[in-house]
């Protein structure tokens, strides 16, 4: 799947519309960021495809409620709730460059993006003023009360949170560290994926977000129990290089590499990829003892 990432017009003038068309042409689900530079409606009308919507919860809950209503009206199939950003991580490049927030079309007129932050990142100042740092497990119940769409939770890295997520009724879990931009020394998602998969015991699907650069990475994630992977940076790189065609090229490269890896590993289909096809660092050490 295409992971939610903000402000695609920073990479290409057509922004998320080009990304959406490429995902649709590749039969790949796109998760639209709530901080996209094209609106929910513009992306929905750009092509016929299955797509999800990533949601932050704002201090003004009416903002989230209105976004959910728009998403439902425009045929999005699921909500992906980001839960690892009660505050924005310390993004030193943004601070140094005094990152300015381009127009965030989905929340125009709902949340002010005009922030006076002379000390550094305007984006950080916006997040501090707009996002609800008190977000907690009870809010999953609130979100379920205002929508019939399935809710996936994005930002889980531990067994304990995975179990709690299933208890509050989420429809899926995205193992994610927010591109490793929120907290230094956070674990790589592939290293904690199996812990989460074992914790949920098949009750809900588990997805991997982060670090996927090759088809072999997709193969490893599937072998460790992920139902699918989300691709973030490579999509933006492709978009910046060659627009819609660049995104299609990135997705097709990953698919081709995955199929080659499967063929060379004796896996005629995805269901033939099993845990026995990978060995973790711990298992390598154990085998030497």
PDB file of C-alpha atoms in Angstrom:
ATOM      1  CA  UNK A   1       0.000   0.000   0.000  1.00  0.00           C
ATOM      2  CA  UNK A   2       1.027   3.636  -0.392  1.00  0.00           C
ATOM      3  CA  UNK A   3       1.729   4.995   3.072  1.00  0.00           C
ATOM      4  CA  UNK A   4       0.245   8.325   4.173  1.00  0.00           C
ATOM      5  CA  UNK A   5       2.761  11.130   3.744  1.00  0.00           C
ATOM      6  CA  UNK A   6       2.058  14.833   3.850  1.00  0.00           C
ATOM      7  CA  UNK A   7       2.220  17.585   1.242  1.00  0.00           C
ATOM      8  CA  UNK A   8       3.027  15.764  -1.994  1.00  0.00           C
ATOM      9  CA  UNK A   9       3.023  19.050  -3.894  1.00  0.00           C
ATOM     10  CA  UNK A  10       6.397  19.683  -2.284  1.00  0.00           C
ATOM     11  CA  UNK A  11       7.586  16.851  -4.540  1.00  0.00           C
ATOM     12  CA  UNK A  12       5.504  17.454  -7.688  1.00  0.00           C
ATOM     13  CA  UNK A  13       2.952  20.065  -8.853  1.00  0.00           C
ATOM     14  CA  UNK A  14       0.212  17.438  -9.266  1.00  0.00           C
ATOM     15  CA  UNK A  15       0.712  16.228  -5.698  1.00  0.00           C
ATOM     16  CA  UNK A  16      -1.482  13.459  -4.334  1.00  0.00           C
ATOM     17  CA  UNK A  17      -3.581  13.292  -7.512  1.00  0.00           C
ATOM     18  CA  UNK A  18      -0.573  11.930  -9.404  1.00  0.00           C
ATOM     19  CA  UNK A  19       0.152   9.510  -6.554  1.00  0.00           C
ATOM     20  CA  UNK A  20      -3.472   8.340  -6.448  1.00  0.00           C
ATOM     21  CA  UNK A  21      -3.590   7.706 -10.196  1.00  0.00           C
ATOM     22  CA  UNK A  22      -0.342   5.753 -10.056  1.00  0.00           C
ATOM     23  CA  UNK A  23      -1.598   3.640  -7.151  1.00  0.00           C
ATOM     24  CA  UNK A  24      -4.869   2.964  -8.974  1.00  0.00           C
ATOM     25  CA  UNK A  25      -3.041   1.963 -12.148  1.00  0.00           C
ATOM     26  CA  UNK A  26      -0.915  -0.407 -10.057  1.00  0.00           C
ATOM     27  CA  UNK A  27      -3.926  -1.931  -8.252  1.00  0.00           C
ATOM     28  CA  UNK A  28      -2.471  -0.686  -4.983  1.00  0.00           C
ATOM     29  CA  UNK A  29      -4.358   0.862  -2.059  1.00  0.00           C
ATOM     30  CA  UNK A  30      -3.366   4.453  -1.246  1.00  0.00           C
ATOM     31  CA  UNK A  31      -3.678   5.914   2.248  1.00  0.00           C
ATOM     32  CA  UNK A  32      -4.266   9.650   1.844  1.00  0.00           C
ATOM     33  CA  UNK A  33      -2.694  11.860   4.503  1.00  0.00           C
ATOM     34  CA  UNK A  34      -4.963  14.290   6.323  1.00  0.00           C
ATOM     35  CA  UNK A  35      -2.149  16.810   5.750  1.00  0.00           C
ATOM     36  CA  UNK A  36      -2.217  16.349   1.990  1.00  0.00           C
ATOM     37  CA  UNK A  37      -1.870  19.245  -0.413  1.00  0.00           C
ATOM     38  CA  UNK A  38      -4.863  18.008  -2.463  1.00  0.00           C
ATOM     39  CA  UNK A  39      -8.281  17.636  -0.900  1.00  0.00           C
ATOM     40  CA  UNK A  40     -10.154  14.467  -0.010  1.00  0.00           C
ATOM     41  CA  UNK A  41     -12.600  15.290  -2.789  1.00  0.00           C
ATOM     42  CA  UNK A  42      -9.967  16.037  -5.444  1.00  0.00           C
ATOM     43  CA  UNK A  43      -8.205  12.732  -4.861  1.00  0.00           C
ATOM     44  CA  UNK A  44     -11.486  10.782  -4.797  1.00  0.00           C
ATOM     45  CA  UNK A  45     -12.585  12.235  -8.143  1.00  0.00           C
ATOM     46  CA  UNK A  46      -9.184  11.755  -9.809  1.00  0.00           C
ATOM     47  CA  UNK A  47      -9.560   8.002 -10.374  1.00  0.00           C
ATOM     48  CA  UNK A  48     -11.614   4.963  -9.421  1.00  0.00           C
ATOM     49  CA  UNK A  49      -9.776   2.992  -6.751  1.00  0.00           C
ATOM     50  CA  UNK A  50      -9.869   1.650  -3.213  1.00  0.00           C
ATOM     51  CA  UNK A  51      -8.282   4.137  -0.845  1.00  0.00           C
ATOM     52  CA  UNK A  52      -8.012   4.755   2.896  1.00  0.00           C
ATOM     53  CA  UNK A  53      -7.689   8.011   4.850  1.00  0.00           C
ATOM     54  CA  UNK A  54      -5.134   8.765   7.557  1.00  0.00           C
ATOM     55  CA  UNK A  55      -6.478  10.791  10.458  1.00  0.00           C
ATOM     56  CA  UNK A  56      -4.972  12.870  13.242  1.00  0.00           C
ATOM     57  CA  UNK A  57      -7.183  13.824  16.170  1.00  0.00           C
ATOM     58  CA  UNK A  58      -7.248  17.573  16.700  1.00  0.00           C
ATOM     59  CA  UNK A  59      -7.889  19.490  19.902  1.00  0.00           C
ATOM     60  CA  UNK A  60     -11.144  20.580  18.290  1.00  0.00           C
ATOM     61  CA  UNK A  61     -12.828  17.207  17.804  1.00  0.00           C
ATOM     62  CA  UNK A  62     -15.282  18.704  15.319  1.00  0.00           C
ATOM     63  CA  UNK A  63     -12.396  18.953  12.845  1.00  0.00           C
ATOM     64  CA  UNK A  64     -11.801  15.198  12.940  1.00  0.00           C
ATOM     65  CA  UNK A  65     -15.556  14.540  12.800  1.00  0.00           C
ATOM     66  CA  UNK A  66     -15.953  16.706   9.692  1.00  0.00           C
ATOM     67  CA  UNK A  67     -13.004  14.996   7.995  1.00  0.00           C
ATOM     68  CA  UNK A  68     -14.533  11.587   8.716  1.00  0.00           C
ATOM     69  CA  UNK A  69     -17.869  12.680   7.229  1.00  0.00           C
ATOM     70  CA  UNK A  70     -16.157  13.900   4.061  1.00  0.00           C
ATOM     71  CA  UNK A  71     -14.200  10.673   3.787  1.00  0.00           C
ATOM     72  CA  UNK A  72     -17.382   8.606   4.048  1.00  0.00           C
ATOM     73  CA  UNK A  73     -19.194  10.719   1.452  1.00  0.00           C
ATOM     74  CA  UNK A  74     -16.317  10.294  -0.996  1.00  0.00           C
ATOM     75  CA  UNK A  75     -16.067   6.537  -0.840  1.00  0.00           C
ATOM     76  CA  UNK A  76     -12.938   5.956   1.242  1.00  0.00           C
ATOM     77  CA  UNK A  77     -12.952   2.459   2.693  1.00  0.00           C
ATOM     78  CA  UNK A  78     -11.135   2.797   6.035  1.00  0.00           C
ATOM     79  CA  UNK A  79      -9.705   5.230   8.585  1.00  0.00           C
ATOM     80  CA  UNK A  80      -6.028   4.894   9.533  1.00  0.00           C
ATOM     81  CA  UNK A  81      -5.615   6.638  12.889  1.00  0.00           C
ATOM     82  CA  UNK A  82      -2.078   7.838  13.638  1.00  0.00           C
ATOM     83  CA  UNK A  83      -1.378   7.451  17.366  1.00  0.00           C
ATOM     84  CA  UNK A  84       2.374   8.083  17.664  1.00  0.00           C
ATOM     85  CA  UNK A  85       2.311  11.875  17.311  1.00  0.00           C
ATOM     86  CA  UNK A  86       0.907  13.488  20.463  1.00  0.00           C
ATOM     87  CA  UNK A  87       3.719  15.942  19.810  1.00  0.00           C
ATOM     88  CA  UNK A  88       5.897  16.367  16.751  1.00  0.00           C
ATOM     89  CA  UNK A  89       9.352  14.832  17.056  1.00  0.00           C
ATOM     90  CA  UNK A  90      12.415  17.051  17.015  1.00  0.00           C
ATOM     91  CA  UNK A  91      13.060  17.376  13.281  1.00  0.00           C
ATOM     92  CA  UNK A  92      16.262  19.359  13.266  1.00  0.00           C
ATOM     93  CA  UNK A  93      16.349  19.928   9.512  1.00  0.00           C
ATOM     94  CA  UNK A  94      12.896  21.564   9.712  1.00  0.00           C
ATOM     95  CA  UNK A  95      14.024  23.696  12.644  1.00  0.00           C
ATOM     96  CA  UNK A  96      17.219  24.788  10.889  1.00  0.00           C
ATOM     97  CA  UNK A  97      15.361  25.624   7.679  1.00  0.00           C
ATOM     98  CA  UNK A  98      12.415  27.196   9.534  1.00  0.00           C
ATOM     99  CA  UNK A  99      10.033  24.815   7.770  1.00  0.00           C
ATOM    100  CA  UNK A 100       6.951  26.640   6.466  1.00  0.00           C
ATOM    101  CA  UNK A 101       3.649  24.787   6.223  1.00  0.00           C
ATOM    102  CA  UNK A 102       2.252  24.903   2.661  1.00  0.00           C
ATOM    103  CA  UNK A 103      -1.552  25.113   2.356  1.00  0.00           C
ATOM    104  CA  UNK A 104      -3.153  22.046   3.957  1.00  0.00           C
ATOM    105  CA  UNK A 105      -6.261  21.853   1.814  1.00  0.00           C
ATOM    106  CA  UNK A 106      -8.221  19.361   3.923  1.00  0.00           C
ATOM    107  CA  UNK A 107      -8.299  21.570   6.986  1.00  0.00           C
ATOM    108  CA  UNK A 108      -8.532  25.016   5.375  1.00  0.00           C
ATOM    109  CA  UNK A 109     -11.084  27.035   7.301  1.00  0.00           C
ATOM    110  CA  UNK A 110     -11.127  24.441  10.093  1.00  0.00           C
ATOM    111  CA  UNK A 111      -7.693  24.857  11.682  1.00  0.00           C
ATOM    112  CA  UNK A 112      -5.412  27.867  11.417  1.00  0.00           C
ATOM    113  CA  UNK A 113      -1.991  27.098   9.971  1.00  0.00           C
ATOM    114  CA  UNK A 114      -0.725  30.606  10.680  1.00  0.00           C
ATOM    115  CA  UNK A 115       1.838  30.123  13.416  1.00  0.00           C
ATOM    116  CA  UNK A 116       4.441  32.569  14.672  1.00  0.00           C
ATOM    117  CA  UNK A 117       7.426  30.443  15.620  1.00  0.00           C
ATOM    118  CA  UNK A 118      10.573  32.518  15.257  1.00  0.00           C
ATOM    119  CA  UNK A 119      12.624  29.852  17.009  1.00  0.00           C
ATOM    120  CA  UNK A 120      12.305  27.239  14.294  1.00  0.00           C
ATOM    121  CA  UNK A 121       9.888  24.964  12.450  1.00  0.00           C
ATOM    122  CA  UNK A 122       6.480  26.442  11.635  1.00  0.00           C
ATOM    123  CA  UNK A 123       5.276  22.860  11.142  1.00  0.00           C
ATOM    124  CA  UNK A 124       6.235  22.011  14.717  1.00  0.00           C
ATOM    125  CA  UNK A 125       4.398  25.087  15.956  1.00  0.00           C
ATOM    126  CA  UNK A 126       1.295  24.131  13.985  1.00  0.00           C
ATOM    127  CA  UNK A 127       1.306  20.577  15.345  1.00  0.00           C
ATOM    128  CA  UNK A 128       1.716  21.804  18.916  1.00  0.00           C
ATOM    129  CA  UNK A 129      -1.236  24.136  18.551  1.00  0.00           C
ATOM    130  CA  UNK A 130      -3.581  21.852  16.607  1.00  0.00           C
ATOM    131  CA  UNK A 131      -3.018  18.181  17.504  1.00  0.00           C
ATOM    132  CA  UNK A 132      -4.503  16.693  20.664  1.00  0.00           C
ATOM    133  CA  UNK A 133      -1.672  15.474  22.889  1.00  0.00           C
ATOM    134  CA  UNK A 134      -4.198  13.872  25.260  1.00  0.00           C
ATOM    135  CA  UNK A 135      -5.173  11.219  22.700  1.00  0.00           C
ATOM    136  CA  UNK A 136      -5.734   7.917  24.530  1.00  0.00           C
ATOM    137  CA  UNK A 137      -7.382   4.513  24.141  1.00  0.00           C
ATOM    138  CA  UNK A 138     -10.823   5.896  25.044  1.00  0.00           C
ATOM    139  CA  UNK A 139     -10.712   8.011  21.886  1.00  0.00           C
ATOM    140  CA  UNK A 140     -10.901   4.875  19.744  1.00  0.00           C
ATOM    141  CA  UNK A 141     -14.390   4.372  21.158  1.00  0.00           C
ATOM    142  CA  UNK A 142     -15.288   7.975  20.311  1.00  0.00           C
ATOM    143  CA  UNK A 143     -14.060   7.531  16.747  1.00  0.00           C
ATOM    144  CA  UNK A 144     -15.978   4.262  16.362  1.00  0.00           C
ATOM    145  CA  UNK A 145     -19.107   6.083  17.549  1.00  0.00           C
ATOM    146  CA  UNK A 146     -19.000   8.567  14.654  1.00  0.00           C
ATOM    147  CA  UNK A 147     -18.188   6.228  11.759  1.00  0.00           C
ATOM    148  CA  UNK A 148     -19.005   2.776  10.460  1.00  0.00           C
ATOM    149  CA  UNK A 149     -15.735   2.585   8.549  1.00  0.00           C
ATOM    150  CA  UNK A 150     -13.137   0.112   9.831  1.00  0.00           C
ATOM    151  CA  UNK A 151     -10.436   1.791  11.924  1.00  0.00           C
ATOM    152  CA  UNK A 152      -6.786   0.795  11.625  1.00  0.00           C
ATOM    153  CA  UNK A 153      -4.353   2.080  14.233  1.00  0.00           C
ATOM    154  CA  UNK A 154      -0.934   3.253  13.006  1.00  0.00           C
ATOM    155  CA  UNK A 155       2.079   3.593  15.285  1.00  0.00           C
ATOM    156  CA  UNK A 156       2.138   0.369  17.324  1.00  0.00           C
ATOM    157  CA  UNK A 157       5.553  -1.089  18.237  1.00  0.00           C
ATOM    158  CA  UNK A 158       4.934  -3.301  21.276  1.00  0.00           C
ATOM    159  CA  UNK A 159       3.059  -6.412  22.318  1.00  0.00           C
ATOM    160  CA  UNK A 160       1.238  -4.509  25.059  1.00  0.00           C
ATOM    161  CA  UNK A 161      -0.141  -1.865  22.691  1.00  0.00           C
ATOM    162  CA  UNK A 162      -1.094  -4.512  20.144  1.00  0.00           C
ATOM    163  CA  UNK A 163      -3.159  -6.399  22.715  1.00  0.00           C
ATOM    164  CA  UNK A 164      -4.818  -3.189  23.898  1.00  0.00           C
ATOM    165  CA  UNK A 165      -5.616  -2.241  20.295  1.00  0.00           C
ATOM    166  CA  UNK A 166      -7.495  -5.497  19.743  1.00  0.00           C
ATOM    167  CA  UNK A 167      -9.361  -4.990  23.025  1.00  0.00           C
ATOM    168  CA  UNK A 168     -10.690  -1.578  21.969  1.00  0.00           C
ATOM    169  CA  UNK A 169     -11.935  -2.937  18.658  1.00  0.00           C
ATOM    170  CA  UNK A 170      -9.579  -1.781  15.918  1.00  0.00           C
ATOM    171  CA  UNK A 171      -9.863  -3.530  12.555  1.00  0.00           C
ATOM    172  CA  UNK A 172      -6.129  -3.648  11.892  1.00  0.00           C
ATOM    173  CA  UNK A 173      -2.706  -2.618  13.206  1.00  0.00           C
ATOM    174  CA  UNK A 174       0.042  -0.809  11.315  1.00  0.00           C
ATOM    175  CA  UNK A 175       3.444  -1.433  12.888  1.00  0.00           C
ATOM    176  CA  UNK A 176       5.090   1.945  12.338  1.00  0.00           C
ATOM    177  CA  UNK A 177       7.675   4.271  13.862  1.00  0.00           C
ATOM    178  CA  UNK A 178       6.546   7.269  11.761  1.00  0.00           C
ATOM    179  CA  UNK A 179       9.477   6.932   9.400  1.00  0.00           C
ATOM    180  CA  UNK A 180      11.794   7.012  12.457  1.00  0.00           C
ATOM    181  CA  UNK A 181      11.234  10.773  12.603  1.00  0.00           C
ATOM    182  CA  UNK A 182       9.422  10.933  15.928  1.00  0.00           C
ATOM    183  CA  UNK A 183      11.851   9.437  18.433  1.00  0.00           C
ATOM    184  CA  UNK A 184      15.578   8.744  18.185  1.00  0.00           C
ATOM    185  CA  UNK A 185      16.570   5.126  18.838  1.00  0.00           C
ATOM    186  CA  UNK A 186      13.092   3.831  18.136  1.00  0.00           C
ATOM    187  CA  UNK A 187      13.300   0.213  16.920  1.00  0.00           C
ATOM    188  CA  UNK A 188      13.182  -0.602  13.238  1.00  0.00           C
ATOM    189  CA  UNK A 189       9.666  -1.832  12.522  1.00  0.00           C
ATOM    190  CA  UNK A 190      10.827  -5.128  10.996  1.00  0.00           C
ATOM    191  CA  UNK A 191      12.475  -6.018  14.341  1.00  0.00           C
ATOM    192  CA  UNK A 192       9.220  -5.734  16.316  1.00  0.00           C
ATOM    193  CA  UNK A 193       6.790  -6.974  13.668  1.00  0.00           C
ATOM    194  CA  UNK A 194       6.762 -10.576  14.856  1.00  0.00           C
ATOM    195  CA  UNK A 195       6.149  -9.519  18.461  1.00  0.00           C
ATOM    196  CA  UNK A 196       2.994  -7.695  17.373  1.00  0.00           C
ATOM    197  CA  UNK A 197       1.857 -10.524  15.084  1.00  0.00           C
ATOM    198  CA  UNK A 198       2.141 -13.040  17.931  1.00  0.00           C
ATOM    199  CA  UNK A 199       0.321 -10.719  20.322  1.00  0.00           C
ATOM    200  CA  UNK A 200      -2.792 -10.304  18.175  1.00  0.00           C
ATOM    201  CA  UNK A 201      -3.049 -14.050  17.427  1.00  0.00           C
ATOM    202  CA  UNK A 202      -4.759 -13.532  14.099  1.00  0.00           C
ATOM    203  CA  UNK A 203      -7.620 -11.447  15.519  1.00  0.00           C
ATOM    204  CA  UNK A 204      -6.833  -8.531  13.187  1.00  0.00           C
ATOM    205  CA  UNK A 205      -4.486  -8.091  10.206  1.00  0.00           C
ATOM    206  CA  UNK A 206      -1.052  -6.605  10.881  1.00  0.00           C
ATOM    207  CA  UNK A 207       0.716  -4.342   8.373  1.00  0.00           C
ATOM    208  CA  UNK A 208       4.332  -3.149   8.255  1.00  0.00           C
ATOM    209  CA  UNK A 209       5.232   0.479   7.601  1.00  0.00           C
ATOM    210  CA  UNK A 210       8.789   1.731   7.304  1.00  0.00           C
ATOM    211  CA  UNK A 211      12.093   0.673   5.796  1.00  0.00           C
ATOM    212  CA  UNK A 212      10.727  -1.050   2.691  1.00  0.00           C
ATOM    213  CA  UNK A 213      13.152  -0.326  -0.133  1.00  0.00           C
ATOM    214  CA  UNK A 214      13.357  -3.627  -2.013  1.00  0.00           C
ATOM    215  CA  UNK A 215      11.142  -6.547  -2.923  1.00  0.00           C
ATOM    216  CA  UNK A 216      13.215  -8.629  -0.517  1.00  0.00           C
ATOM    217  CA  UNK A 217      11.992  -6.334   2.290  1.00  0.00           C
ATOM    218  CA  UNK A 218       8.393  -7.069   1.297  1.00  0.00           C
ATOM    219  CA  UNK A 219       9.181 -10.805   1.299  1.00  0.00           C
ATOM    220  CA  UNK A 220      10.701 -10.636   4.794  1.00  0.00           C
ATOM    221  CA  UNK A 221       7.712  -8.744   6.166  1.00  0.00           C
ATOM    222  CA  UNK A 222       5.269 -11.284   4.742  1.00  0.00           C
ATOM    223  CA  UNK A 223       7.356 -14.147   6.139  1.00  0.00           C
ATOM    224  CA  UNK A 224       7.237 -12.556   9.589  1.00  0.00           C
ATOM    225  CA  UNK A 225       3.453 -12.310   9.496  1.00  0.00           C
ATOM    226  CA  UNK A 226       2.530  -8.995   7.884  1.00  0.00           C
ATOM    227  CA  UNK A 227      -0.508  -9.014   5.589  1.00  0.00           C
ATOM    228  CA  UNK A 228       0.913  -6.130   3.537  1.00  0.00           C
ATOM    229  CA  UNK A 229       3.504  -3.359   3.641  1.00  0.00           C
ATOM    230  CA  UNK A 230       3.164   0.410   3.365  1.00  0.00           C
ATOM    231  CA  UNK A 231       5.657   2.333   1.237  1.00  0.00           C
ATOM    232  CA  UNK A 232       6.426   5.954   2.084  1.00  0.00           C
ATOM    233  CA  UNK A 233       9.696   7.564   1.016  1.00  0.00           C
ATOM    234  CA  UNK A 234      10.186   5.548  -2.215  1.00  0.00           C
ATOM    235  CA  UNK A 235       6.800   6.764  -3.468  1.00  0.00           C
ATOM    236  CA  UNK A 236       7.744  10.380  -2.807  1.00  0.00           C
ATOM    237  CA  UNK A 237      11.120   9.866  -4.509  1.00  0.00           C
ATOM    238  CA  UNK A 238       9.381   8.485  -7.585  1.00  0.00           C
ATOM    239  CA  UNK A 239       6.852  11.323  -7.534  1.00  0.00           C
ATOM    240  CA  UNK A 240       9.613  13.938  -7.324  1.00  0.00           C
ATOM    241  CA  UNK A 241      11.587  12.349 -10.153  1.00  0.00           C
ATOM    242  CA  UNK A 242       8.871  11.625 -12.709  1.00  0.00           C
ATOM    243  CA  UNK A 243       5.427  12.385 -11.310  1.00  0.00           C
ATOM    244  CA  UNK A 244       2.712   9.774 -11.788  1.00  0.00           C
ATOM    245  CA  UNK A 245       4.970   7.630 -13.993  1.00  0.00           C
ATOM    246  CA  UNK A 246       7.684   7.690 -11.318  1.00  0.00           C
ATOM    247  CA  UNK A 247       5.303   6.391  -8.645  1.00  0.00           C
ATOM    248  CA  UNK A 248       4.061   3.636 -10.972  1.00  0.00           C
ATOM    249  CA  UNK A 249       7.667   2.706 -11.694  1.00  0.00           C
ATOM    250  CA  UNK A 250       8.526   2.443  -7.981  1.00  0.00           C
ATOM    251  CA  UNK A 251       5.523   0.200  -7.248  1.00  0.00           C
ATOM    252  CA  UNK A 252       6.219  -2.011 -10.265  1.00  0.00           C
ATOM    253  CA  UNK A 253       9.899  -2.326  -9.326  1.00  0.00           C
ATOM    254  CA  UNK A 254       8.928  -3.562  -5.861  1.00  0.00           C
ATOM    255  CA  UNK A 255       6.391  -5.999  -7.305  1.00  0.00           C
ATOM    256  CA  UNK A 256       8.921  -7.351  -9.813  1.00  0.00           C
ATOM    257  CA  UNK A 257      11.574  -7.727  -7.115  1.00  0.00           C
ATOM    258  CA  UNK A 258       9.089  -9.489  -4.816  1.00  0.00           C
ATOM    259  CA  UNK A 259       8.126 -11.941  -7.554  1.00  0.00           C
ATOM    260  CA  UNK A 260      11.802 -12.631  -8.319  1.00  0.00           C
ATOM    261  CA  UNK A 261      12.517 -13.223  -4.616  1.00  0.00           C
ATOM    262  CA  UNK A 262       9.541 -15.582  -4.399  1.00  0.00           C
ATOM    263  CA  UNK A 263      10.669 -17.523  -7.457  1.00  0.00           C
ATOM    264  CA  UNK A 264      14.221 -17.885  -6.151  1.00  0.00           C
ATOM    265  CA  UNK A 265      12.906 -18.938  -2.730  1.00  0.00           C
ATOM    266  CA  UNK A 266      10.598 -21.621  -4.089  1.00  0.00           C
ATOM    267  CA  UNK A 267       7.348 -19.761  -3.424  1.00  0.00           C
ATOM    268  CA  UNK A 268       4.851 -20.015  -6.314  1.00  0.00           C
ATOM    269  CA  UNK A 269       2.341 -17.811  -4.445  1.00  0.00           C
ATOM    270  CA  UNK A 270       2.222 -15.432  -1.496  1.00  0.00           C
ATOM    271  CA  UNK A 271       0.629 -18.092   0.712  1.00  0.00           C
ATOM    272  CA  UNK A 272       3.781 -20.188   0.234  1.00  0.00           C
ATOM    273  CA  UNK A 273       5.922 -17.574   2.013  1.00  0.00           C
ATOM    274  CA  UNK A 274       6.445 -18.873   5.550  1.00  0.00           C
ATOM    275  CA  UNK A 275       8.387 -18.079   8.697  1.00  0.00           C
ATOM    276  CA  UNK A 276      10.992 -20.682   7.697  1.00  0.00           C
ATOM    277  CA  UNK A 277      12.128 -18.432   4.836  1.00  0.00           C
ATOM    278  CA  UNK A 278      13.787 -15.883   7.133  1.00  0.00           C
ATOM    279  CA  UNK A 279      16.305 -15.987   9.948  1.00  0.00           C
ATOM    280  CA  UNK A 280      16.620 -13.153  12.454  1.00  0.00           C
ATOM    281  CA  UNK A 281      19.859 -11.937  14.044  1.00  0.00           C
ATOM    282  CA  UNK A 282      18.891 -13.715  17.284  1.00  0.00           C
ATOM    283  CA  UNK A 283      18.391 -16.974  15.410  1.00  0.00           C
ATOM    284  CA  UNK A 284      21.758 -16.594  13.653  1.00  0.00           C
ATOM    285  CA  UNK A 285      23.519 -16.243  17.013  1.00  0.00           C
ATOM    286  CA  UNK A 286      21.549 -19.121  18.523  1.00  0.00           C
ATOM    287  CA  UNK A 287      22.519 -21.409  15.624  1.00  0.00           C
ATOM    288  CA  UNK A 288      26.219 -20.764  16.300  1.00  0.00           C
ATOM    289  CA  UNK A 289      26.054 -21.846  19.934  1.00  0.00           C
TER     290      UNK A 289
END
